[in-house]
Amino acid sequence: MNSFRVLLFLILATLSVAAQTKKGDTIQDKKELKFDYKALIIPTLLISYGIIGKDHEDLLDFDTSFNHGVNNNHLRKFPIDEATQSLAIASVYGLNLIGIKGKNNFKDRTIIIATAGILVGATSLALKRSIDRQRPNGSGLSSFPSGHTATAFMGAEFLYQEYKDVSIWYGISGYAVAAGTGYLRMYNRKHWLTDVVAGAGIGILSTKIAYWTHPFLKQLFIKKEKSLSGSIAPYYNGEQYGLGMLMSF
């Protein structure tokens, strides 16, 4: 039940943003506030499959057979998934650095990916602690969901959103790397298929929420900047010289 509550919280948070978007008379750039409910379908299905599959008898059997097919008891590991999970995020900044500009400037895209990262981290941690699923290699009880896969798909969606107007192939390459990261998590016997599928959904949904909420966060910061005022003046108290500062909010 705890896992369903986490999923429900994410969806309700997204729908709340959508409701505010329709009322967004005070938001300056309404082009940024387009909300498409269809965008929830794929990540919600992925998360739902992972949550249902980890307890469903037939899906558990498929989970086990699929993982055995991927790993086939290979002893050799390929730990490059530690690096590939962040490759799409690094690519966004790298492309901007070489002059291929994306959708947002440095400040805005950093706020967006930080927001998505907080959502991924909080959701993954909550699910791991509430479910306590054993990893395929028996190394711990934090298998569900796959945090590496969630981070990889968070970055893939980030790369897609930033560069979809430049070329769709940036997004496709990001998702290909993310899928490869998920595959390696299973190959290295760190996660089951349902862990990886749920992680992918969490990553995609977290980035979408980050983009939908960004105009509100940005507007909030603008209001704070406008309401902030202050003054600096020298002072002398008979013994010491200095500067006094007065701030008002």
Coordinates of N, CA and C in Angstrom, one line a residue:
M1 N 0.8 -1.2 0.0 CA 0.0 0.0 0.0 C 0.9 1.3 0.0
N2 N 2.0 1.2 0.7 CA 2.9 2.4 0.7 C 3.4 2.8 -0.7
S3 N 3.7 1.8 -1.5 CA 4.1 2.0 -2.8 C 3.1 2.7 -3.7
F4 N 1.8 2.3 -3.5 CA 0.7 2.9 -4.2 C 0.5 4.4 -3.8
R5 N 0.8 4.7 -2.5 CA 0.6 6.0 -2.0 C 1.7 6.9 -2.6
V6 N 2.9 6.4 -2.8 CA 3.9 7.2 -3.4 C 3.6 7.5 -4.8
L7 N 3.1 6.5 -5.6 CA 2.7 6.7 -6.9 C 1.5 7.7 -7.0
L8 N 0.6 7.6 -6.1 CA -0.6 8.5 -6.1 C -0.2 9.9 -5.8
F9 N 0.8 10.1 -4.9 CA 1.3 11.4 -4.6 C 1.9 12.1 -5.8
L10 N 2.7 11.3 -6.6 CA 3.3 11.9 -7.8 C 2.3 12.3 -8.8
I11 N 1.3 11.5 -9.0 CA 0.2 11.8 -10.0 C -0.6 13.0 -9.5
L12 N -1.0 13.0 -8.2 CA -1.8 14.1 -7.7 C -1.0 15.4 -7.8
A13 N 0.3 15.4 -7.5 CA 1.1 16.6 -7.6 C 1.1 17.1 -9.0
T14 N 1.2 16.2 -10.0 CA 1.2 16.6 -11.4 C -0.2 17.2 -11.8
L15 N -1.3 16.6 -11.3 CA -2.6 17.1 -11.6 C -2.9 18.4 -11.0
S16 N -2.3 18.6 -9.8 CA -2.4 19.9 -9.1 C -1.8 21.0 -9.9
V17 N -0.6 20.7 -10.5 CA 0.0 21.7 -11.3 C -0.9 22.0 -12.5
A18 N -1.5 21.0 -13.1 CA -2.3 21.2 -14.3 C -3.5 22.1 -13.9
A19 N -4.1 21.9 -12.8 CA -5.2 22.7 -12.3 C -4.8 24.1 -12.2
Q20 N -3.7 24.4 -11.6 CA -3.2 25.7 -11.4 C -2.8 26.4 -12.7
T21 N -2.4 25.5 -13.7 CA -2.1 26.1 -15.0 C -3.3 26.7 -15.7
K22 N -4.4 26.1 -15.5 CA -5.7 26.6 -16.1 C -6.0 27.9 -15.5
K23 N -5.6 28.2 -14.2 CA -6.0 29.4 -13.5 C -4.9 30.4 -13.6
G24 N -3.8 30.1 -14.3 CA -2.5 30.8 -14.3 C -2.6 32.2 -14.8
D25 N -3.4 33.1 -14.3 CA -3.6 34.4 -14.8 C -2.3 35.3 -14.5
T26 N -1.6 34.9 -13.4 CA -0.5 35.7 -13.0 C 0.8 35.3 -13.6
I27 N 0.8 34.2 -14.4 CA 2.0 33.7 -15.0 C 2.2 34.4 -16.3
Q28 N 3.4 34.9 -16.5 CA 3.7 35.7 -17.7 C 3.8 34.9 -19.0
D29 N 4.5 33.8 -19.0 CA 4.8 33.0 -20.2 C 3.8 31.8 -20.2
K30 N 2.7 32.0 -20.8 CA 1.7 30.9 -20.8 C 2.1 29.8 -21.8
K31 N 3.0 30.0 -22.7 CA 3.4 29.0 -23.6 C 4.1 27.9 -22.9
E32 N 4.7 28.2 -21.7 CA 5.4 27.2 -21.0 C 4.5 26.3 -20.2
L33 N 3.2 26.7 -20.1 CA 2.3 26.0 -19.2 C 1.4 25.0 -19.8
K34 N 1.7 24.6 -21.0 CA 0.8 23.7 -21.7 C 1.0 22.3 -21.0
F35 N -0.1 21.7 -20.6 CA -0.1 20.5 -19.9 C -0.9 19.5 -20.7
D36 N -0.3 18.3 -20.9 CA -0.9 17.3 -21.7 C -1.1 16.0 -20.8
Y37 N -2.3 15.7 -20.5 CA -2.6 14.5 -19.7 C -2.0 13.2 -20.3
K38 N -2.0 13.2 -21.6 CA -1.5 12.0 -22.3 C 0.0 11.7 -21.9
A39 N 0.7 12.7 -21.5 CA 2.1 12.5 -21.1 C 2.3 11.7 -19.9
L40 N 1.2 11.6 -19.1 CA 1.2 10.7 -17.9 C 1.0 9.2 -18.2
I41 N 0.5 8.9 -19.4 CA 0.2 7.5 -19.6 C 1.4 6.6 -19.5
I42 N 2.4 6.8 -20.3 CA 3.6 5.9 -20.3 C 4.2 5.8 -19.0
P43 N 4.7 6.9 -18.3 CA 5.3 6.7 -17.0 C 4.4 6.0 -16.0
T44 N 3.1 6.3 -16.0 CA 2.2 5.7 -15.1 C 2.1 4.2 -15.3
L45 N 2.0 3.8 -16.6 CA 1.9 2.4 -16.9 C 3.2 1.7 -16.5
L46 N 4.4 2.3 -16.7 CA 5.6 1.7 -16.3 C 5.7 1.5 -14.8
I47 N 5.4 2.5 -14.0 CA 5.4 2.4 -12.6 C 4.4 1.4 -12.1
S48 N 3.2 1.4 -12.7 CA 2.2 0.5 -12.3 C 2.6 -1.0 -12.5
Y49 N 3.2 -1.2 -13.7 CA 3.6 -2.6 -14.0 C 4.7 -3.0 -13.0
G50 N 5.6 -2.1 -12.6 CA 6.6 -2.5 -11.6 C 6.0 -2.8 -10.3
I51 N 5.1 -2.0 -9.8 CA 4.5 -2.2 -8.5 C 3.6 -3.5 -8.5
I52 N 2.8 -3.7 -9.5 CA 2.0 -4.9 -9.6 C 2.8 -6.1 -9.8
G53 N 3.8 -6.0 -10.7 CA 4.6 -7.2 -11.1 C 5.4 -7.7 -10.0
K54 N 5.8 -6.9 -9.0 CA 6.7 -7.5 -7.9 C 6.0 -8.4 -7.0
D55 N 4.6 -8.4 -7.0 CA 3.8 -9.2 -6.1 C 3.0 -10.3 -6.9
H56 N 2.8 -10.1 -8.2 CA 2.0 -10.9 -9.0 C 2.7 -12.2 -9.3
E57 N 2.1 -13.4 -9.1 CA 2.8 -14.7 -9.2 C 3.3 -14.9 -10.6
D58 N 2.4 -14.7 -11.7 CA 2.9 -14.9 -13.0 C 3.9 -13.9 -13.5
L59 N 3.8 -12.7 -13.1 CA 4.8 -11.7 -13.5 C 6.1 -11.9 -12.7
L60 N 6.0 -12.4 -11.5 CA 7.2 -12.7 -10.8 C 8.0 -13.9 -11.5
D61 N 7.3 -14.8 -12.0 CA 7.9 -15.9 -12.7 C 8.6 -15.4 -14.0
F62 N 7.9 -14.5 -14.6 CA 8.5 -13.8 -15.8 C 9.7 -13.0 -15.4
D63 N 9.6 -12.3 -14.3 CA 10.7 -11.5 -13.8 C 12.0 -12.4 -13.6
T64 N 11.8 -13.5 -13.0 CA 12.9 -14.4 -12.7 C 13.5 -15.0 -14.0
S65 N 12.6 -15.4 -14.9 CA 13.1 -16.0 -16.1 C 13.8 -15.0 -17.0
F66 N 13.3 -13.8 -17.0 CA 13.9 -12.7 -17.8 C 15.2 -12.4 -17.3
N67 N 15.4 -12.3 -16.0 CA 16.7 -11.9 -15.5 C 17.7 -13.0 -15.7
H68 N 17.3 -14.3 -15.6 CA 18.2 -15.4 -15.9 C 18.6 -15.4 -17.4
G69 N 17.7 -15.0 -18.2 CA 18.0 -14.9 -19.6 C 19.0 -13.8 -19.9
V70 N 18.9 -12.7 -19.2 CA 19.8 -11.5 -19.4 C 21.2 -11.9 -18.8
N71 N 21.2 -12.4 -17.6 CA 22.5 -12.7 -17.0 C 23.1 -14.0 -17.4
N72 N 22.3 -15.1 -17.3 CA 22.7 -16.4 -17.7 C 23.9 -16.9 -16.9
N73 N 23.9 -16.4 -15.6 CA 25.0 -16.8 -14.6 C 26.4 -16.4 -15.1
H74 N 26.5 -15.3 -15.8 CA 27.8 -14.7 -16.2 C 28.5 -14.2 -14.9
L75 N 29.7 -14.5 -14.8 CA 30.5 -14.0 -13.7 C 31.1 -12.6 -13.9
R76 N 31.3 -12.3 -15.2 CA 31.9 -11.0 -15.6 C 30.9 -9.9 -15.5
K77 N 31.3 -8.8 -14.8 CA 30.4 -7.7 -14.6 C 30.9 -6.5 -15.5
F78 N 29.9 -5.6 -15.8 CA 30.3 -4.4 -16.6 C 29.7 -3.2 -15.8
P79 N 30.5 -2.6 -14.8 CA 30.0 -1.6 -14.0 C 29.9 -0.2 -14.6
I80 N 29.8 -0.1 -15.9 CA 29.8 1.2 -16.6 C 28.4 1.9 -16.4
D81 N 27.5 1.1 -15.8 CA 26.2 1.7 -15.5 C 26.3 2.8 -14.5
E82 N 27.4 2.8 -13.7 CA 27.6 3.9 -12.7 C 27.8 5.2 -13.5
A83 N 28.4 5.2 -14.7 CA 28.7 6.4 -15.5 C 27.5 6.7 -16.4
T84 N 26.9 5.6 -17.0 CA 25.9 5.9 -18.1 C 24.6 6.5 -17.5
Q85 N 24.4 6.3 -16.2 CA 23.2 6.8 -15.6 C 23.1 8.3 -15.7
S86 N 24.3 9.0 -15.7 CA 24.3 10.5 -15.7 C 24.8 11.0 -17.1
L87 N 24.9 10.2 -18.1 CA 25.5 10.6 -19.4 C 24.6 11.6 -20.1
A88 N 23.2 11.3 -20.1 CA 22.3 12.2 -20.7 C 22.3 13.6 -20.1
I89 N 22.4 13.7 -18.8 CA 22.4 15.0 -18.1 C 23.7 15.7 -18.5
A90 N 24.8 15.0 -18.5 CA 26.1 15.7 -18.8 C 26.0 16.1 -20.3
S91 N 25.3 15.4 -21.1 CA 25.2 15.7 -22.6 C 24.5 17.1 -22.8
V92 N 23.5 17.4 -22.0 CA 22.8 18.6 -22.1 C 23.7 19.8 -21.9
Y93 N 24.5 19.7 -20.8 CA 25.5 20.8 -20.5 C 26.6 20.8 -21.5
G94 N 27.1 19.6 -22.0 CA 28.1 19.5 -22.9 C 27.7 20.2 -24.3
L95 N 26.5 19.9 -24.7 CA 26.0 20.4 -26.0 C 25.9 21.9 -25.9
N96 N 25.5 22.5 -24.8 CA 25.4 23.9 -24.6 C 26.8 24.5 -24.6
L97 N 27.7 23.8 -24.1 CA 29.1 24.3 -23.9 C 29.7 24.4 -25.3
I98 N 29.4 23.6 -26.2 CA 30.0 23.6 -27.6 C 29.2 24.5 -28.5
G99 N 28.1 25.1 -28.0 CA 27.4 26.1 -28.8 C 26.1 25.6 -29.4
I100 N 25.7 24.4 -29.1 CA 24.4 23.9 -29.5 C 23.3 24.1 -28.4
K101 N 22.6 25.2 -28.6 CA 21.8 25.7 -27.5 C 20.5 24.9 -27.4
G102 N 20.0 24.6 -26.2 CA 18.8 23.9 -25.9 C 17.7 24.9 -25.6
K103 N 16.6 24.4 -25.0 CA 15.4 25.1 -24.7 C 15.6 26.2 -23.7
N104 N 16.4 25.9 -22.6 CA 16.5 26.8 -21.4 C 18.0 27.2 -21.2
N105 N 18.1 28.3 -20.5 CA 19.4 28.8 -20.2 C 20.0 28.0 -19.0
F106 N 21.2 28.3 -18.6 CA 21.9 27.5 -17.6 C 21.1 27.5 -16.3
K107 N 20.7 28.6 -15.9 CA 20.0 28.7 -14.6 C 18.7 27.9 -14.6
D108 N 17.9 28.1 -15.6 CA 16.6 27.4 -15.7 C 16.7 25.9 -15.8
R109 N 17.6 25.4 -16.7 CA 17.7 24.0 -16.8 C 18.3 23.4 -15.6
T110 N 19.2 24.1 -14.9 CA 19.7 23.6 -13.6 C 18.7 23.4 -12.5
I111 N 17.8 24.4 -12.5 CA 16.7 24.3 -11.5 C 15.8 23.1 -11.9
I112 N 15.5 22.9 -13.2 CA 14.6 21.9 -13.6 C 15.2 20.5 -13.3
I113 N 16.5 20.3 -13.6 CA 17.1 18.9 -13.3 C 17.3 18.7 -11.9
A114 N 17.5 19.8 -11.1 CA 17.6 19.6 -9.6 C 16.3 19.2 -9.0
T115 N 15.2 19.9 -9.5 CA 13.9 19.5 -9.1 C 13.5 18.0 -9.4
A116 N 13.9 17.6 -10.6 CA 13.6 16.2 -11.0 C 14.5 15.3 -10.2
G117 N 15.7 15.7 -9.9 CA 16.6 14.8 -9.1 C 16.0 14.6 -7.6
I118 N 15.5 15.7 -7.1 CA 14.9 15.6 -5.7 C 13.7 14.7 -5.8
L119 N 12.9 14.8 -6.8 CA 11.7 13.9 -6.9 C 12.1 12.4 -7.1
V120 N 13.1 12.2 -7.9 CA 13.6 10.8 -8.1 C 14.2 10.2 -6.8
G121 N 15.0 11.0 -6.2 CA 15.7 10.6 -4.9 C 14.7 10.3 -3.8
A122 N 13.7 11.2 -3.6 CA 12.7 11.0 -2.6 C 11.8 9.8 -2.8
T123 N 11.4 9.7 -4.1 CA 10.4 8.6 -4.4 C 11.1 7.3 -4.3
S124 N 12.3 7.2 -4.9 CA 13.1 5.9 -4.9 C 13.4 5.5 -3.4
L125 N 13.8 6.4 -2.6 CA 14.1 6.1 -1.2 C 12.9 5.7 -0.5
A126 N 11.8 6.3 -0.7 CA 10.6 6.0 0.0 C 10.1 4.6 -0.4
L127 N 10.2 4.2 -1.7 CA 9.8 2.9 -2.1 C 10.8 1.8 -1.6
K128 N 12.0 2.1 -1.7 CA 13.0 1.1 -1.2 C 12.8 0.8 0.2
R129 N 12.6 1.8 1.0 CA 12.4 1.6 2.5 C 11.1 0.9 2.8
S130 N 10.1 1.1 2.0 CA 8.8 0.6 2.3 C 8.6 -0.9 1.8
I131 N 9.3 -1.2 0.7 CA 9.2 -2.5 0.1 C 10.2 -3.5 0.5
D132 N 11.5 -3.1 0.7 CA 12.5 -4.1 1.2 C 12.6 -5.3 0.3
R133 N 12.8 -5.1 -1.0 CA 12.9 -6.3 -1.9 C 14.4 -6.6 -2.1
Q134 N 14.6 -7.9 -2.0 CA 16.0 -8.4 -2.1 C 16.5 -8.3 -3.5
R135 N 17.8 -7.9 -3.7 CA 18.4 -7.8 -5.0 C 18.6 -9.2 -5.5
P136 N 18.7 -9.4 -6.8 CA 19.0 -10.7 -7.4 C 20.3 -11.3 -6.9
N137 N 21.3 -10.5 -6.6 CA 22.6 -11.1 -6.1 C 22.6 -11.3 -4.6
G138 N 21.4 -11.0 -3.9 CA 21.3 -11.2 -2.5 C 22.1 -10.2 -1.7
S139 N 22.5 -9.0 -2.3 CA 23.4 -8.1 -1.5 C 22.7 -7.1 -0.6
G140 N 21.3 -7.1 -0.7 CA 20.6 -6.1 0.1 C 19.1 -6.1 -0.2
L141 N 18.4 -5.3 0.6 CA 16.9 -5.3 0.5 C 16.5 -3.9 -0.1
S142 N 17.2 -3.5 -1.1 CA 16.9 -2.2 -1.7 C 16.8 -2.3 -3.2
S143 N 16.2 -3.4 -3.7 CA 16.1 -3.6 -5.1 C 15.1 -2.8 -5.8
F144 N 13.9 -2.6 -5.2 CA 12.8 -1.9 -5.9 C 12.7 -0.5 -5.4
P145 N 12.7 0.5 -6.3 CA 12.9 0.4 -7.7 C 14.4 0.6 -8.0
S146 N 14.8 0.6 -9.3 CA 16.2 0.8 -9.7 C 16.5 2.3 -9.7
G147 N 17.3 2.8 -8.8 CA 17.6 4.2 -8.7 C 18.5 4.7 -9.9
H148 N 19.4 3.8 -10.3 CA 20.2 4.1 -11.5 C 19.4 4.3 -12.7
T149 N 18.4 3.4 -12.9 CA 17.6 3.4 -14.1 C 16.7 4.7 -14.0
A150 N 16.2 5.0 -12.9 CA 15.4 6.2 -12.7 C 16.2 7.5 -13.1
T151 N 17.4 7.5 -12.6 CA 18.3 8.7 -12.9 C 18.6 8.7 -14.4
A152 N 18.8 7.6 -15.0 CA 19.1 7.5 -16.5 C 17.9 8.0 -17.3
F153 N 16.7 7.6 -17.0 CA 15.6 8.0 -17.7 C 15.2 9.4 -17.4
M154 N 15.4 9.9 -16.2 CA 15.3 11.3 -15.8 C 16.1 12.1 -16.8
G155 N 17.4 11.7 -16.9 CA 18.3 12.5 -17.8 C 17.9 12.4 -19.3
A156 N 17.4 11.2 -19.7 CA 16.9 11.0 -21.1 C 15.8 11.9 -21.4
E157 N 14.8 12.0 -20.5 CA 13.7 12.9 -20.7 C 14.1 14.4 -20.7
F158 N 15.1 14.7 -19.9 CA 15.7 16.0 -19.8 C 16.4 16.4 -21.1
L159 N 17.1 15.5 -21.7 CA 17.8 15.7 -22.9 C 16.8 15.9 -24.1
Y160 N 15.7 15.0 -24.0 CA 14.7 15.1 -25.0 C 14.0 16.5 -25.0
Q161 N 13.6 16.9 -23.8 CA 12.9 18.2 -23.6 C 13.7 19.4 -24.0
E162 N 15.0 19.3 -23.7 CA 15.8 20.5 -24.1 C 16.2 20.5 -25.6
Y163 N 16.2 19.4 -26.2 CA 16.7 19.4 -27.6 C 15.7 18.8 -28.6
K164 N 14.5 18.6 -28.3 CA 13.5 18.0 -29.2 C 13.2 19.0 -30.4
D165 N 13.4 20.3 -30.2 CA 13.2 21.3 -31.2 C 14.4 21.4 -32.1
V166 N 15.5 20.9 -31.7 CA 16.8 20.9 -32.5 C 16.8 19.7 -33.3
S167 N 16.7 18.5 -32.7 CA 16.7 17.2 -33.4 C 16.1 16.1 -32.5
I168 N 15.2 15.3 -33.0 CA 14.6 14.3 -32.2 C 15.7 13.2 -31.8
W169 N 16.8 13.2 -32.6 CA 17.8 12.1 -32.4 C 18.5 12.3 -31.0
Y170 N 18.6 13.5 -30.5 CA 19.2 13.7 -29.2 C 18.4 12.9 -28.2
G171 N 17.1 13.1 -28.2 CA 16.2 12.3 -27.3 C 16.3 10.8 -27.4
I172 N 16.3 10.4 -28.7 CA 16.4 9.0 -29.0 C 17.7 8.4 -28.4
S173 N 18.8 9.1 -28.6 CA 20.1 8.6 -28.1 C 20.1 8.6 -26.6
G174 N 19.5 9.5 -26.0 CA 19.4 9.6 -24.5 C 18.6 8.4 -24.0
Y175 N 17.5 8.1 -24.6 CA 16.7 7.0 -24.2 C 17.3 5.6 -24.4
A176 N 18.1 5.6 -25.5 CA 18.9 4.3 -25.8 C 19.9 4.1 -24.7
V177 N 20.6 5.1 -24.3 CA 21.6 5.0 -23.2 C 20.9 4.6 -21.9
A178 N 19.7 5.2 -21.7 CA 19.0 4.9 -20.4 C 18.5 3.4 -20.4
A179 N 18.0 2.9 -21.6 CA 17.6 1.5 -21.7 C 18.8 0.6 -21.5
G180 N 20.0 1.0 -22.0 CA 21.2 0.3 -21.8 C 21.6 0.2 -20.3
T181 N 21.4 1.3 -19.6 CA 21.7 1.4 -18.2 C 20.8 0.4 -17.4
G182 N 19.5 0.4 -17.8 CA 18.6 -0.6 -17.1 C 19.0 -2.0 -17.4
Y183 N 19.4 -2.3 -18.7 CA 19.8 -3.6 -19.0 C 21.0 -4.1 -18.2
L184 N 22.0 -3.2 -18.0 CA 23.2 -3.5 -17.3 C 22.9 -3.7 -15.8
R185 N 21.9 -3.0 -15.3 CA 21.5 -3.2 -13.9 C 21.0 -4.7 -13.7
M186 N 20.4 -5.2 -14.7 CA 19.9 -6.6 -14.6 C 21.1 -7.5 -14.9
Y187 N 21.9 -7.2 -15.9 CA 23.0 -8.0 -16.3 C 24.0 -8.2 -15.1
N188 N 24.2 -7.1 -14.3 CA 25.1 -7.1 -13.2 C 24.4 -7.7 -11.9
R189 N 23.2 -8.2 -12.1 CA 22.4 -8.8 -11.0 C 22.1 -7.8 -9.8
K190 N 21.9 -6.6 -10.2 CA 21.6 -5.6 -9.2 C 20.0 -5.4 -9.0
H191 N 19.3 -5.7 -10.1 CA 17.9 -5.4 -10.1 C 17.1 -6.4 -11.0
W192 N 15.8 -6.6 -10.7 CA 14.9 -7.4 -11.5 C 14.3 -6.5 -12.5
L193 N 13.6 -7.1 -13.5 CA 13.0 -6.4 -14.6 C 12.0 -5.4 -14.1
T194 N 11.2 -5.8 -13.1 CA 10.1 -4.9 -12.6 C 10.8 -3.7 -11.9
D195 N 11.9 -3.9 -11.3 CA 12.7 -2.7 -10.6 C 13.1 -1.7 -11.7
V196 N 13.5 -2.2 -12.8 CA 14.0 -1.4 -13.9 C 12.9 -0.6 -14.6
V197 N 11.8 -1.4 -14.8 CA 10.6 -0.8 -15.5 C 10.0 0.4 -14.6
A198 N 9.9 0.1 -13.3 CA 9.4 1.1 -12.4 C 10.3 2.3 -12.3
G199 N 11.6 2.0 -12.3 CA 12.6 3.1 -12.2 C 12.5 4.0 -13.5
A200 N 12.3 3.4 -14.6 CA 12.2 4.2 -15.9 C 11.0 5.1 -15.8
G201 N 9.8 4.6 -15.3 CA 8.6 5.4 -15.2 C 8.8 6.6 -14.2
I202 N 9.5 6.3 -13.1 CA 9.7 7.3 -12.0 C 10.6 8.4 -12.6
G203 N 11.7 8.0 -13.3 CA 12.6 9.0 -13.9 C 11.9 9.9 -14.9
I204 N 11.1 9.3 -15.8 CA 10.4 10.1 -16.8 C 9.4 11.1 -16.2
L205 N 8.6 10.5 -15.3 CA 7.5 11.3 -14.6 C 8.1 12.5 -13.8
S206 N 9.2 12.2 -13.1 CA 9.8 13.2 -12.3 C 10.3 14.4 -13.2
T207 N 10.9 14.1 -14.3 CA 11.3 15.2 -15.2 C 10.2 16.0 -15.8
K208 N 9.1 15.3 -16.1 CA 7.9 16.0 -16.7 C 7.3 16.9 -15.6
I209 N 7.3 16.4 -14.4 CA 6.7 17.3 -13.3 C 7.6 18.5 -13.1
A210 N 9.0 18.3 -13.2 CA 9.9 19.4 -13.0 C 9.7 20.5 -14.0
Y211 N 9.4 20.1 -15.3 CA 9.2 21.1 -16.3 C 7.8 21.7 -16.1
W212 N 6.8 21.0 -15.7 CA 5.5 21.6 -15.5 C 5.5 22.6 -14.3
T213 N 6.3 22.3 -13.3 CA 6.3 23.1 -12.1 C 7.3 24.3 -12.2
H214 N 8.2 24.2 -13.2 CA 9.2 25.3 -13.3 C 8.7 26.7 -13.4
P215 N 7.6 26.9 -14.3 CA 7.1 28.3 -14.4 C 6.7 28.9 -13.1
F216 N 6.1 28.0 -12.2 CA 5.6 28.5 -10.9 C 6.8 28.8 -10.0
L217 N 7.8 27.9 -10.0 CA 9.0 28.2 -9.2 C 9.7 29.4 -9.7
K218 N 9.8 29.6 -11.0 CA 10.5 30.7 -11.5 C 9.7 32.0 -11.2
Q219 N 8.4 32.0 -11.3 CA 7.6 33.2 -10.9 C 7.7 33.5 -9.4
L220 N 7.9 32.5 -8.6 CA 8.0 32.7 -7.2 C 9.3 33.4 -6.9
F221 N 10.4 33.0 -7.6 CA 11.7 33.6 -7.4 C 11.7 35.1 -7.9
I222 N 11.0 35.3 -9.0 CA 10.9 36.7 -9.5 C 10.2 37.6 -8.5
K223 N 9.1 37.1 -7.9 CA 8.4 37.9 -6.9 C 9.2 38.2 -5.7
K224 N 10.0 37.2 -5.3 CA 10.9 37.5 -4.2 C 12.0 38.5 -4.5
E225 N 12.5 38.4 -5.7 CA 13.5 39.4 -6.1 C 12.9 40.8 -6.2
K226 N 11.7 40.9 -6.6 CA 11.0 42.2 -6.7 C 10.7 42.8 -5.4
S227 N 10.4 42.0 -4.4 CA 10.0 42.5 -3.1 C 11.2 42.7 -2.2
L228 N 12.4 42.4 -2.7 CA 13.6 42.5 -1.8 C 14.2 43.9 -2.0
S229 N 14.4 44.6 -1.0 CA 15.1 45.9 -1.0 C 16.0 46.1 0.1
G230 N 16.9 47.0 0.0 CA 17.9 47.2 1.1 C 18.7 48.4 0.9
S231 N 19.4 48.8 2.0 CA 20.3 49.9 1.9 C 21.5 49.7 2.8
I232 N 22.6 50.3 2.4 CA 23.9 50.2 3.1 C 24.4 51.6 3.4
A233 N 24.7 51.9 4.7 CA 25.2 53.2 5.1 C 26.4 53.0 6.1
P234 N 27.3 54.0 6.0 CA 28.4 53.9 7.0 C 27.9 54.4 8.4
Y235 N 28.6 53.9 9.4 CA 28.3 54.3 10.7 C 29.6 54.5 11.6
Y236 N 29.4 55.3 12.6 CA 30.5 55.5 13.6 C 29.9 55.6 15.0
N237 N 30.3 54.7 15.9 CA 29.7 54.7 17.2 C 30.5 55.3 18.3
G238 N 31.5 56.1 17.9 CA 32.4 56.7 18.8 C 33.7 56.0 19.0
E239 N 33.7 54.8 18.6 CA 34.9 54.0 18.8 C 35.3 53.2 17.5
Q240 N 34.3 52.8 16.7 CA 34.5 52.0 15.6 C 33.8 52.5 14.3
Y241 N 34.4 52.3 13.2 CA 33.8 52.6 11.9 C 33.3 51.4 11.3
G242 N 32.3 51.5 10.5 CA 31.8 50.3 9.8 C 30.7 50.6 8.8
L243 N 30.1 49.6 8.3 CA 29.0 49.7 7.4 C 27.7 49.0 8.0
G244 N 26.6 49.7 7.9 CA 25.4 49.0 8.4 C 24.5 48.7 7.2
M245 N 23.8 47.5 7.2 CA 23.0 47.1 6.1 C 21.6 46.8 6.6
L246 N 20.6 47.3 5.9 CA 19.2 47.1 6.3 C 18.5 46.5 5.1
M247 N 17.9 45.3 5.3 CA 17.2 44.6 4.3 C 15.7 44.5 4.6
S248 N 14.8 44.7 3.6 CA 13.4 44.5 3.8 C 12.9 43.5 2.8
F249 N 11.9 42.7 3.2 CA 11.3 41.7 2.3 C 9.8 41.9 2.1

